[in-house]
Coordinates of C-alpha atoms and ligand atoms in Angstrom, one line a residue:
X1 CA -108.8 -24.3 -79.8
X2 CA -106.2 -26.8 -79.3
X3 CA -106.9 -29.8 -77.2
X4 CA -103.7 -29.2 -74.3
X5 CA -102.1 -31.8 -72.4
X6 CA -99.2 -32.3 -69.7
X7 CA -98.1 -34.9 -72.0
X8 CA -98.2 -36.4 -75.4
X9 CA -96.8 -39.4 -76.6
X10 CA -95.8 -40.5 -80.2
X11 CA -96.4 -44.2 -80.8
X12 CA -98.2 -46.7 -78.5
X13 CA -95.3 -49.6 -78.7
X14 CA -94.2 -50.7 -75.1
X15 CA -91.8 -47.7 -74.5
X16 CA -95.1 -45.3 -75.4
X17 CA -98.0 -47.1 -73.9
X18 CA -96.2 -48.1 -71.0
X19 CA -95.0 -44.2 -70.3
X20 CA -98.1 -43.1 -70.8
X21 CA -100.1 -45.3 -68.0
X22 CA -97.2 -44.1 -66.0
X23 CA -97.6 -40.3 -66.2
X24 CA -101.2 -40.7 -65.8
X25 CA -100.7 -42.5 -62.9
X26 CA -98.5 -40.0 -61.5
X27 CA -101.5 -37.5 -62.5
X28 CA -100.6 -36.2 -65.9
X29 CA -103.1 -35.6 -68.6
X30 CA -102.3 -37.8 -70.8
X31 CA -102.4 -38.3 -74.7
X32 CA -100.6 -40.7 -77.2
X33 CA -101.0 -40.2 -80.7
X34 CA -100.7 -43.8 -82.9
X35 CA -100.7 -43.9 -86.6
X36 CA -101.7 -47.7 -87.0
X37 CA -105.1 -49.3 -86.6
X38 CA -104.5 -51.2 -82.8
X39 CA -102.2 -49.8 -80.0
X40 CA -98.7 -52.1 -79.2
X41 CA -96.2 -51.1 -81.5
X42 CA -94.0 -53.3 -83.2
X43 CA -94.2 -55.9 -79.9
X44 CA -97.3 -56.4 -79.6
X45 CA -98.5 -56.1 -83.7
X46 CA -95.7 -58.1 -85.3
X47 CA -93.1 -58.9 -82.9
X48 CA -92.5 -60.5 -79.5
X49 CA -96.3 -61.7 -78.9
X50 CA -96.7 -63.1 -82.7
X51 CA -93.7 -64.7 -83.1
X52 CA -94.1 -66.2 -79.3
X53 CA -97.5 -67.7 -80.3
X54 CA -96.0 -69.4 -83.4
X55 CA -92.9 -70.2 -81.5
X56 CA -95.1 -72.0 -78.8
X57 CA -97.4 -73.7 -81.0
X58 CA -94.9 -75.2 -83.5
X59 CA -92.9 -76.3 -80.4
X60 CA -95.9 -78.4 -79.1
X61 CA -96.6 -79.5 -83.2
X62 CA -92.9 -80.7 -82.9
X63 CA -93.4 -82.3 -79.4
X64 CA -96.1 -84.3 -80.4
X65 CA -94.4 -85.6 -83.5
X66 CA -90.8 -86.3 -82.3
X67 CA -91.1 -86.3 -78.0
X68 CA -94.5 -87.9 -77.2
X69 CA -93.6 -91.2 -77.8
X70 CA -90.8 -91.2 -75.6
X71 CA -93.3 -90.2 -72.5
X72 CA -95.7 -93.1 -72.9
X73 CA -98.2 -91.1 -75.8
X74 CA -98.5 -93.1 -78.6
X75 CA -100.8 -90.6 -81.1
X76 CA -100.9 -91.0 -84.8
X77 CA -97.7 -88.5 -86.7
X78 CA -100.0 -85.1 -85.9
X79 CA -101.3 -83.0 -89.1
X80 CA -100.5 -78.9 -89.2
X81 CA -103.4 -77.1 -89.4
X82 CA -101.4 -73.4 -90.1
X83 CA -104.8 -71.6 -90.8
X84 CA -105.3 -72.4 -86.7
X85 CA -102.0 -72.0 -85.7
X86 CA -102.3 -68.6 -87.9
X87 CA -105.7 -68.0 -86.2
X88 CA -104.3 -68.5 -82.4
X89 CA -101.1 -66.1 -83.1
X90 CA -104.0 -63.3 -84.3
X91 CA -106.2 -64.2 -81.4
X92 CA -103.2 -63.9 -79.3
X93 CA -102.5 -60.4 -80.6
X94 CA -105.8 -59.0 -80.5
X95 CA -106.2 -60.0 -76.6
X96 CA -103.2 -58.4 -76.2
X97 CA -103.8 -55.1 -77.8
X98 CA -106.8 -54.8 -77.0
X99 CA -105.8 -54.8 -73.2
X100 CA -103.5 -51.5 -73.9
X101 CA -107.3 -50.0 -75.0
X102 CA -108.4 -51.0 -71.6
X103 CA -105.4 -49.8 -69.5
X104 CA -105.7 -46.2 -71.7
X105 CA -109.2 -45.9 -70.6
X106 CA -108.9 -47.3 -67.2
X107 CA -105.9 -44.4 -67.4
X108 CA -108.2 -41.3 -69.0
X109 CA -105.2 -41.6 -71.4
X110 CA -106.8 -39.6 -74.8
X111 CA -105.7 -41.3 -77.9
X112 CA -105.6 -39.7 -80.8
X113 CA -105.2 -41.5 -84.5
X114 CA -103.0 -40.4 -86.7
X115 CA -99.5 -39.8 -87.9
X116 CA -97.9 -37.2 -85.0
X117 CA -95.3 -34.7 -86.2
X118 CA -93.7 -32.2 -83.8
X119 CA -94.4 -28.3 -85.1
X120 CA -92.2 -27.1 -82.2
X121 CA -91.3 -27.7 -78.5
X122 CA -95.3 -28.0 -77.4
X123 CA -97.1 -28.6 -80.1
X124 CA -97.6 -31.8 -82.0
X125 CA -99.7 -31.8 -85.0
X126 CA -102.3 -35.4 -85.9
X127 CA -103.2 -36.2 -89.2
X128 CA -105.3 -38.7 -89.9
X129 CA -105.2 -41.7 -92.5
X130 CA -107.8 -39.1 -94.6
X131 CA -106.2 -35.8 -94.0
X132 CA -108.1 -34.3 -91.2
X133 CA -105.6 -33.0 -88.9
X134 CA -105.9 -31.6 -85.2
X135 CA -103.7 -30.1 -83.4
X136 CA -102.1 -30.9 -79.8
X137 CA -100.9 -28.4 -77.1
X138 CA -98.9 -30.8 -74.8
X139 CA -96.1 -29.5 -71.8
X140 CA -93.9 -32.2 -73.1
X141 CA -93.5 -34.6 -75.7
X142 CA -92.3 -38.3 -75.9
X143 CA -90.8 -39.7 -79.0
X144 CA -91.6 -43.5 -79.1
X145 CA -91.7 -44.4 -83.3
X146 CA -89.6 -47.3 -82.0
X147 CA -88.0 -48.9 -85.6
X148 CA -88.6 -51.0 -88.8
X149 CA -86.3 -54.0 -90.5
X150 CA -83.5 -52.8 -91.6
X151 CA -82.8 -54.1 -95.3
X152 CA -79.6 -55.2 -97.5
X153 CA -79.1 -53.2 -101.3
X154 CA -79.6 -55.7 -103.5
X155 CA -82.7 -57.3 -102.2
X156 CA -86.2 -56.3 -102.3
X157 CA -88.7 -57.5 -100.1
X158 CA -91.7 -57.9 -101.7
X159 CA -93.7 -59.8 -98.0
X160 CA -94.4 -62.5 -99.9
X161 CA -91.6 -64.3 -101.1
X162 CA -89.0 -62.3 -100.0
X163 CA -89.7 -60.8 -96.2
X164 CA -88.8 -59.4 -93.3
X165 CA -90.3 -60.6 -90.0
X166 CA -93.6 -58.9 -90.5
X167 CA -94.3 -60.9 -93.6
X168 CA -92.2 -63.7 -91.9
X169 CA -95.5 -64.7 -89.2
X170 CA -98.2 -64.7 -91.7
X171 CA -97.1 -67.0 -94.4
X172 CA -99.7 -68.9 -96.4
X173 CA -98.3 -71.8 -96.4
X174 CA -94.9 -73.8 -95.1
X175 CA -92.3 -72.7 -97.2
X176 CA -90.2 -76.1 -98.7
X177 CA -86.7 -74.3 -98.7
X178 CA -86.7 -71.0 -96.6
X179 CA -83.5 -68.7 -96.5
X180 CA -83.1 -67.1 -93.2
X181 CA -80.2 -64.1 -93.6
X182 CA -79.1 -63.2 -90.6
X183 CA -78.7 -65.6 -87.6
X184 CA -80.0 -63.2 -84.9
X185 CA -82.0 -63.8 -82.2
X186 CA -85.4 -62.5 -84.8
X187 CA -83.6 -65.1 -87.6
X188 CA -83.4 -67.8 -85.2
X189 CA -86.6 -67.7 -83.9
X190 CA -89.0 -67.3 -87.1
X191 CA -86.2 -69.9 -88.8
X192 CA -86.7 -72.1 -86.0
X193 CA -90.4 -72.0 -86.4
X194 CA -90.5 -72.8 -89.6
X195 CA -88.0 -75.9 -89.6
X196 CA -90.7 -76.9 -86.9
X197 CA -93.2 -76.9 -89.2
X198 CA -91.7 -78.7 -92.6
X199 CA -89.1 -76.3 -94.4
X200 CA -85.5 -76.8 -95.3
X201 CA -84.4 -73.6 -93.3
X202 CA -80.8 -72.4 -94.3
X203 CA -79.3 -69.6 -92.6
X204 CA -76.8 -67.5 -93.9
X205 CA -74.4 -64.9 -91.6
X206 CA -72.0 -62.8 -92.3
X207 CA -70.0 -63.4 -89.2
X208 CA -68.5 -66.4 -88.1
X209 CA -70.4 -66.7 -85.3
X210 CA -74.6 -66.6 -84.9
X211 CA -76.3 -64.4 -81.9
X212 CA -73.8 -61.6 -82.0
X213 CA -73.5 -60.4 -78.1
X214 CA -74.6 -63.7 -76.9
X215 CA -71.3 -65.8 -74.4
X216 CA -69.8 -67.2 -77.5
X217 CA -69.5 -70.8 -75.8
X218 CA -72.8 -70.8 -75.6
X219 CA -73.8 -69.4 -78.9
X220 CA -71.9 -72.2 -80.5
X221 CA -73.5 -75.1 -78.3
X222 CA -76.7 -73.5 -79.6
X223 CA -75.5 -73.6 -83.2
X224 CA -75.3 -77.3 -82.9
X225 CA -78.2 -78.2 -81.2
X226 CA -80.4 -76.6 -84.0
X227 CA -78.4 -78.3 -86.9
X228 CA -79.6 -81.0 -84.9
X229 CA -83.0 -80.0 -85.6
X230 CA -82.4 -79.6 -89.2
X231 CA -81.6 -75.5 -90.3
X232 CA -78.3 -75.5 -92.0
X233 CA -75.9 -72.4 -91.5
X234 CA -73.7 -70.8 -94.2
X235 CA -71.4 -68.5 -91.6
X236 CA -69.0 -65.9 -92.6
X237 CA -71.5 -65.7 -96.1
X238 CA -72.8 -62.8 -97.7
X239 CA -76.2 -62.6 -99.4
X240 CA -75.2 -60.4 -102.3
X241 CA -78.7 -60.2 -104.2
X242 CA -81.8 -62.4 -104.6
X243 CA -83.3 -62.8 -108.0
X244 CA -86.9 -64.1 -108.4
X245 CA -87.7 -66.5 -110.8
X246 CA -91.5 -67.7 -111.5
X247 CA -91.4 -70.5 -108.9
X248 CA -88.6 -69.8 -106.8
X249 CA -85.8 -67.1 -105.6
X250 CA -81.8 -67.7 -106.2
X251 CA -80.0 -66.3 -103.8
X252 CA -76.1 -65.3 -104.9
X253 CA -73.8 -66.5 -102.1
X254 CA -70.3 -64.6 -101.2
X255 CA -67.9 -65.7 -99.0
X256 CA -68.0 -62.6 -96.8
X257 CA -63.6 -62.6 -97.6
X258 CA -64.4 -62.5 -101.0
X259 CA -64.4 -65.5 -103.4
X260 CA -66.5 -67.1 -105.6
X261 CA -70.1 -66.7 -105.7
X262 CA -72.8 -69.6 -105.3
X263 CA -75.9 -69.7 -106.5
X264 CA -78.9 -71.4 -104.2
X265 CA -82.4 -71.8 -104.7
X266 CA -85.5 -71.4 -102.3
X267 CA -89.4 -70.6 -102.0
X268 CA -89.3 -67.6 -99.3
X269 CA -86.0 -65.7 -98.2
X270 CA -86.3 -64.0 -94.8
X271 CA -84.5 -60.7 -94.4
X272 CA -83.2 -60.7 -90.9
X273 CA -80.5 -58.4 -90.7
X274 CA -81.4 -56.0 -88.0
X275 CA -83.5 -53.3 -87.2
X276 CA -83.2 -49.0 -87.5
X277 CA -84.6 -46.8 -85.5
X278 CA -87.6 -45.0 -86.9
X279 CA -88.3 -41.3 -86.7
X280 CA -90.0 -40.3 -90.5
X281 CA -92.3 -37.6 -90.9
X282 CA -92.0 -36.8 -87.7
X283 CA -90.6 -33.3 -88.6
X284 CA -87.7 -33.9 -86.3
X285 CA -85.4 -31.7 -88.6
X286 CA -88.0 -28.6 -88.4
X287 CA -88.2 -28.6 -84.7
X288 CA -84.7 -28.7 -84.5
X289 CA -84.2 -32.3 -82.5
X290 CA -80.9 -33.6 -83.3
X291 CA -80.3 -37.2 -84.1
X292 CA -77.4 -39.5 -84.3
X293 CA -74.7 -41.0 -86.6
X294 CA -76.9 -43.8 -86.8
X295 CA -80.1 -42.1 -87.1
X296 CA -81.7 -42.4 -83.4
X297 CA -83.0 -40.0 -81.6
X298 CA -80.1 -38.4 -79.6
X299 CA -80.9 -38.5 -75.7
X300 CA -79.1 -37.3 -72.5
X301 CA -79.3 -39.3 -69.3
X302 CA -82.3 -38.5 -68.8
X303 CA -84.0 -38.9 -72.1
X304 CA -84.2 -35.3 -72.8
X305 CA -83.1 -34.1 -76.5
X306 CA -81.3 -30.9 -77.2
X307 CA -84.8 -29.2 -77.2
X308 CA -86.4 -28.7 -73.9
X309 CA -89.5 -30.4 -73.3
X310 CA -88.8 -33.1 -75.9
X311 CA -87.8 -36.4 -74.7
X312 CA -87.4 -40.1 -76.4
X313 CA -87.2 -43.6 -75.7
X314 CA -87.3 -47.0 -77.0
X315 CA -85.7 -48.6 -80.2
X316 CA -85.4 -45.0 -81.8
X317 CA -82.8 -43.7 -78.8
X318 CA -79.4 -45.7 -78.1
X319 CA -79.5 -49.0 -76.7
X320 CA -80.4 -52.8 -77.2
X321 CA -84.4 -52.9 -79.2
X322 CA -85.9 -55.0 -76.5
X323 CA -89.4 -54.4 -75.4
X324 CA -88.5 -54.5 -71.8
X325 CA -85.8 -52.0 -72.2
X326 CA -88.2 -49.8 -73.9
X327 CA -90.7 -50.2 -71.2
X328 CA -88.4 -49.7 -68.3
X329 CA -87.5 -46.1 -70.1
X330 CA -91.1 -45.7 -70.1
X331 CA -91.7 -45.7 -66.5
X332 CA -88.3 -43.9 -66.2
X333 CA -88.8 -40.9 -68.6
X334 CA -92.6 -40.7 -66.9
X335 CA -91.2 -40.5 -63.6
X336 CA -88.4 -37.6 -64.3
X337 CA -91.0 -35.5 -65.8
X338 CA -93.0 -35.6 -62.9
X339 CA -89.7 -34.8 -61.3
X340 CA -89.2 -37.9 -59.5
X341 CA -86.0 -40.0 -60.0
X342 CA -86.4 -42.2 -62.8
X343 CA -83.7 -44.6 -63.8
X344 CA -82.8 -47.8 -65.8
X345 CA -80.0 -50.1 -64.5
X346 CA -78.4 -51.4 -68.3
X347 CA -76.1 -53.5 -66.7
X348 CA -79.0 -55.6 -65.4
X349 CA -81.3 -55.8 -68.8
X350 CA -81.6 -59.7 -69.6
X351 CA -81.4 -61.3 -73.2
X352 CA -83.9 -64.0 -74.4
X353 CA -83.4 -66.1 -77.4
X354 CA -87.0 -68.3 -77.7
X355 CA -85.4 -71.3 -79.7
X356 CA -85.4 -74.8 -77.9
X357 CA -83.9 -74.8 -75.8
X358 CA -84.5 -71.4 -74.7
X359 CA -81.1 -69.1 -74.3
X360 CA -81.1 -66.5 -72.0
X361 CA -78.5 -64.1 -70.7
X362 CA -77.6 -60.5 -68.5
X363 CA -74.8 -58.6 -67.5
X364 CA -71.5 -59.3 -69.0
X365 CA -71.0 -62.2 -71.2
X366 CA -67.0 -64.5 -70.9
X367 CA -65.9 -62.9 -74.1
X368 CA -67.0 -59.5 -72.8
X369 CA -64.9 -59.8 -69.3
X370 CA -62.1 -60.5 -70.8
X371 CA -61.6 -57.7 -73.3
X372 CA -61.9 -55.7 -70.1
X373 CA -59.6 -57.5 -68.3
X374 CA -61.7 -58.0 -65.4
X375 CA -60.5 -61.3 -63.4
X376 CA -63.8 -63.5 -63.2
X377 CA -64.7 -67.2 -62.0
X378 CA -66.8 -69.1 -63.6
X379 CA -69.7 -71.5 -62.1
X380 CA -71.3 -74.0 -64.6
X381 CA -73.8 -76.5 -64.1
X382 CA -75.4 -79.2 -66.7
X383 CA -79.3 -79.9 -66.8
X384 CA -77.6 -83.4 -67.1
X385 CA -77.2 -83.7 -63.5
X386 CA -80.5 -82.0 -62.7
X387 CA -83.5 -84.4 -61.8
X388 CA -86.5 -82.4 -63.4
X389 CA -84.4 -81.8 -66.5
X390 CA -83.9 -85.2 -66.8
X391 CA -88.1 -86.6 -65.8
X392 CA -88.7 -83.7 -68.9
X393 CA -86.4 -85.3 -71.0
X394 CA -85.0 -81.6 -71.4
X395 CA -81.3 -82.3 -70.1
X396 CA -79.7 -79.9 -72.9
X397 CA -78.1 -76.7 -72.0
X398 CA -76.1 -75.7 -69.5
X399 CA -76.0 -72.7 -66.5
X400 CA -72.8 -70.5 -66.8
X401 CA -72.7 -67.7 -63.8
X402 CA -69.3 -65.3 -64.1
X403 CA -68.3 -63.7 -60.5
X404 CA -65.7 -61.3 -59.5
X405 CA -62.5 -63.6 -58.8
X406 CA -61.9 -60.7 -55.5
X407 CA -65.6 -59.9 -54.5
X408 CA -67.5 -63.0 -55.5
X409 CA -70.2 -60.4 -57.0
X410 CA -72.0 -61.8 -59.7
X411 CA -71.4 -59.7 -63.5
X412 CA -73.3 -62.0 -65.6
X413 CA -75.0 -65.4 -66.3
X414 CA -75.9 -67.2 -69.5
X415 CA -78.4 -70.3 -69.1
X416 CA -79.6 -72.4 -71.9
X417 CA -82.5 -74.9 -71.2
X418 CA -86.4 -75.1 -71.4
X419 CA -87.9 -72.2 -69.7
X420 CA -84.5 -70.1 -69.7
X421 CA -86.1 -67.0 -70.1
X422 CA -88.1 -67.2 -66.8
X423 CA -85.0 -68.7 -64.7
X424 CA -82.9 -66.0 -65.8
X425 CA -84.9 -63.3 -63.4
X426 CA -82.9 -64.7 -60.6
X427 CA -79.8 -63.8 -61.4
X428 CA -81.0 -60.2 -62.9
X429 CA -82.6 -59.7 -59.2
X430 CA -79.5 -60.8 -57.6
X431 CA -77.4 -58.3 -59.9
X432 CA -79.9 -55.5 -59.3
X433 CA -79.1 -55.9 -55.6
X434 CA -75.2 -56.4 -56.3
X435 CA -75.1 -59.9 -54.8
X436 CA -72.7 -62.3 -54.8
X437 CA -72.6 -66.3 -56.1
X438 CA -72.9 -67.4 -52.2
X439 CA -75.8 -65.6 -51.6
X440 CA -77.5 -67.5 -54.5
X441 CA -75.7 -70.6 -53.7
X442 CA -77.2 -70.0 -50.3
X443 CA -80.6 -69.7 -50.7
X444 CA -82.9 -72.6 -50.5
X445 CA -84.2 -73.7 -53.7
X446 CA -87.5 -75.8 -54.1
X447 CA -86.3 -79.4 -55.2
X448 CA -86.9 -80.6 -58.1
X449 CA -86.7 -77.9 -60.7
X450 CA -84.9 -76.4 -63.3
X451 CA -84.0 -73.8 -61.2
X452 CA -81.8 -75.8 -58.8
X453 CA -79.2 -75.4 -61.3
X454 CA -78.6 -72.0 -61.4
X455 CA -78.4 -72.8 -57.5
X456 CA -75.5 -75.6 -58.5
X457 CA -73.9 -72.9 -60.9
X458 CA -73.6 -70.3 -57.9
X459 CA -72.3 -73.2 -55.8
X460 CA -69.6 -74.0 -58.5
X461 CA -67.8 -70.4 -58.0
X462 CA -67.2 -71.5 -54.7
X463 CA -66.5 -74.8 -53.0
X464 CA -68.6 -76.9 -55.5
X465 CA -72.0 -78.2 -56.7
X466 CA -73.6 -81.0 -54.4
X467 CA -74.5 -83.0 -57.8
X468 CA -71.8 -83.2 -59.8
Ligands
FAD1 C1 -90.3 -60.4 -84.9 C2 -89.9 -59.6 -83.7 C3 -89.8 -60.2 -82.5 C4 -89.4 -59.6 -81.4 N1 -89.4 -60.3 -80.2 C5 -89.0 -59.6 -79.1 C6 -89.0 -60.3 -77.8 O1 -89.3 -61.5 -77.8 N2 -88.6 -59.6 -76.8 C7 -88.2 -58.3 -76.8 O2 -87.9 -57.7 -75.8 N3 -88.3 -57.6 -78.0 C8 -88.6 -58.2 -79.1 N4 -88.7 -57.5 -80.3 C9 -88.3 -56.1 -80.3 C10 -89.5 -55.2 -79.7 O3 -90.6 -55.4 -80.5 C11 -89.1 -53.8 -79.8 O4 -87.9 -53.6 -79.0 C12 -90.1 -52.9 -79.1 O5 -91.4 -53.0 -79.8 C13 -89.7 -51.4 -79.1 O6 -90.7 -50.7 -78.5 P1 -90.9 -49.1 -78.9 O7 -92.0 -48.7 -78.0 O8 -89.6 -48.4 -78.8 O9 -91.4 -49.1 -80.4 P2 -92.4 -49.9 -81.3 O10 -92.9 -51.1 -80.6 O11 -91.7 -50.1 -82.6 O12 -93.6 -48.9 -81.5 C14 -93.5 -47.7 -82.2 C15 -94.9 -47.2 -82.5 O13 -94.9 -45.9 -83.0 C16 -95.8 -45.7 -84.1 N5 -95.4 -44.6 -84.8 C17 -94.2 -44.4 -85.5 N6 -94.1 -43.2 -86.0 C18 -95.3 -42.5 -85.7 C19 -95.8 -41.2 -85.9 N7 -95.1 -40.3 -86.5 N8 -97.0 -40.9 -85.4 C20 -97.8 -41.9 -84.8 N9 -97.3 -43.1 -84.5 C21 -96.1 -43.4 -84.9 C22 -95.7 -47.1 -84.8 O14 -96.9 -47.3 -85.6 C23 -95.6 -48.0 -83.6 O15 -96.9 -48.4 -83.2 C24 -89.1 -58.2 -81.4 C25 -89.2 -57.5 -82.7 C26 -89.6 -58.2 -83.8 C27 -89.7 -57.5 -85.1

């Protein structure tokens, strides 16, 4: 006899976990099927929660070397100890994974081990790392496989010396020259971690610009504060193939016109090029679910595919790969099974780059309002002028907010400063509930923080900040 279900979800990453809790809680019997050892996907495992813990610890490792001093702490040049920093980014996971265990218990979600593949609308069939397999009857069926790195022909990544992110947080040792290709937000972040820690960071791009989608004003202060901090950028380069030699790699260097090709040498090169959705041997092409030009899942509105019952979300449908946008589809998709509204507002999903300064950004950027056409004002404010910024010795960065020129409606905002990615929720909020630059401008804001400058940013789109 088959074990039945209301619902069965494949892969525990945030879009799957978080879907899951959901439908329980809205009284589904529950089951998600995983194929790796620990629940959390790609976020949890090897993305946002390890590269935040390495991000945060080689921050405070560069603090105490370069920024104590100027705050009265006079400490001897601090030593790295990466086993421990290594050590707190697995701890870090392992609390954190180990909580999605909890909440699937706490749930009477069933999780089953196991790679899932859909036999047809209904029926999902586990088979474990050794072969045993079981077999699922489930009402209906989420498809969250989320994605892997996407690669470049040419270059093989080995985790070792050549990587992608995975390999990228649980490097032995501090690379002395590290090539970073690709300068997106993933690229900027493990690059900048590195550079924290002791290596010559380079980073190549084939555009002329790093943090494709990112206000472009803002993406190029951001360039310059980290040369500042030491990585080098090669824009508008191609990496056309990495050879590896016994103690190093060389890297062949195109102009991305066309030109001559340059040869460079490093220790580790850091594949950073993107990621593609992931959907194999999940027997999509047997149960008849269609998929894109690109290769992800193809969804309606409501996360249904063209066979009834089925439904994805996540990295492996349409969309940016965000954890929080997976999640939000989670709770969504949950919801309109249980035939309740569920919906995600896209126009209101924020952006966080974890450099430092932090960059963080929702709705429509400059560059984006104006290939639409849409007539905008802009309100910008610099942590300059703002008294916390300047008792943390964190005045970099700036607050950009971009209203409708008629309406005063905010469309979008772009802040770069410590702690960006937590300031940014106010203007999401105020977008979620279509408000306009005076009603941020307007509301009181405890003095002194960093936040008082997205308050002098709304002011700016009307009659003017009070402190500059
Ligand atoms: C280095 C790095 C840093 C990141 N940092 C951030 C960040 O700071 N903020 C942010 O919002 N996003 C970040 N991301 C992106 C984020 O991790 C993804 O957007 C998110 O994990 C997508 O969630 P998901 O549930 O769609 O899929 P995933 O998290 O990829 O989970 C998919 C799960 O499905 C399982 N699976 C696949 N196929 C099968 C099968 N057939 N049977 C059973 N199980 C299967 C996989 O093992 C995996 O556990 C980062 C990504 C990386 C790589």
């Amino acid at each position: 006899m088959a074990d039945t279900f209301d619902l069965t979800v494949i892969g525990s990453g945030p879009g799957g976990y978080v879907a899951a809790i959901r439908a329980a809680q809205l009284g589904m019997k529950v089951a998600v099927v995983e194929k790796w050892a620990t629940h959390g996907g790609t976020c949890l495992n090897i993305g946002c929660i390890p590269s935040k813990a390495l991000l945060h610890a080689s921050e405070l490792f560069e603090e105490a070397g370069h920024q104590f001093k100027n705050f009265g702490i006079d400490i001897p040049a601090p030593k790295l100890n990466l086993q421990q920093m290594m050590a707190h980014k697995d701890d870090t996971v392992t609390a954190n994974v180990s909580g999605v265990d909890f909440l699937f218990k706490k749930n009477k979600i069933t999780p089953f081990r196991g790679t899932g593949s859909i036999q047809a609308a209904g029926k999902v069939l586990v088979t474990s790392s050794t072969g045993t397999t079981t077999t699922l009857e489930s009402k209906n069926i989420i498809i969250a496989t989320g994605s892997v790195s996407a690669n470049l022909p040419g270059i093989e990544v080995d985790e070792e010396r050549v990587v992608t992110s995975t390999g990228a947080i649980k490097l032995k040792e501090v690379p002395k020259r590290l090539l970073v290709i690709g300068a997106g937000i993933i690229g900027l972040e493990l690059g900048s971690v590195w550079a924290r820690l002791g290596a010559k960071v380079t980073v190549v791009e084939f555009l002329d610009r790093i943090v494709p989608g990112l206000d472009s004003e803002a993406a190029r202060q951001l360039q310059r504060m980290l040369q500042k901090q030491g990585l080098e950028f090669k824009l508008g380069t191609k990496v056309a193939g990495i050879d590896k030699n016994a103690d190093s790699i060389t890297a062949r260097l195109e102009p991305a016109a066309g030109g001559d090709v340059e040869l460079a040498e490093f220790d580790v090169a850091l594949v950073a090029v993107g990621r593609k959705p992931f959907t194999e041997g999940l027997g999509l092409e047997a149960a008849g679910v269609a998929l894109d030009e690109r290769g992800r899942v193809r969804t309606d509105g409501h996360y249904a595919t063209n066979v009834p019952g089925i439904y994805a979300i996540g990295d492996v449908i349409v969309g940016p790969m965000l954890a929080h946008k997976a999640e939000d589809e989670g709770i969504a998709v949950a919801e309109i099974i249980a035939g309740q509204a569920g919906h995600v507002n896209y126009g209101t999903i924020p952006s966080v780059l974890y450099t430092s300064p932090e960059v963080a950004w929702v709705g429509k950027s400059e560059d984006e309002l104006k290939a639409e056409g849409i007539e905008y004002k802009i309100g910008k404010f610099p942590f300059t002028a703002n008294g916390r910024a300047k008792a943390m010795l964190a005045t970099q960065g700036f607050v950009k907010i971009l209203a409708d020129v008629k309406t005063d409606r905010v469309l979008g905002g772009v802040i770069i400063s410590k702690g960006a990615g937590e300031m940014i929720h106010e203007i999401t909020v105020l977008m979620e509930f279509s408000g306009a630059a005076e009603d941020l401008a307007r509301t009181t804001h405890a003095h002194p923080t960093l936040s008082e400058a997205v308050r002098e940013a709304a002011l700016m789109c009307g009659d003017g900040a009070i402190h500059i």
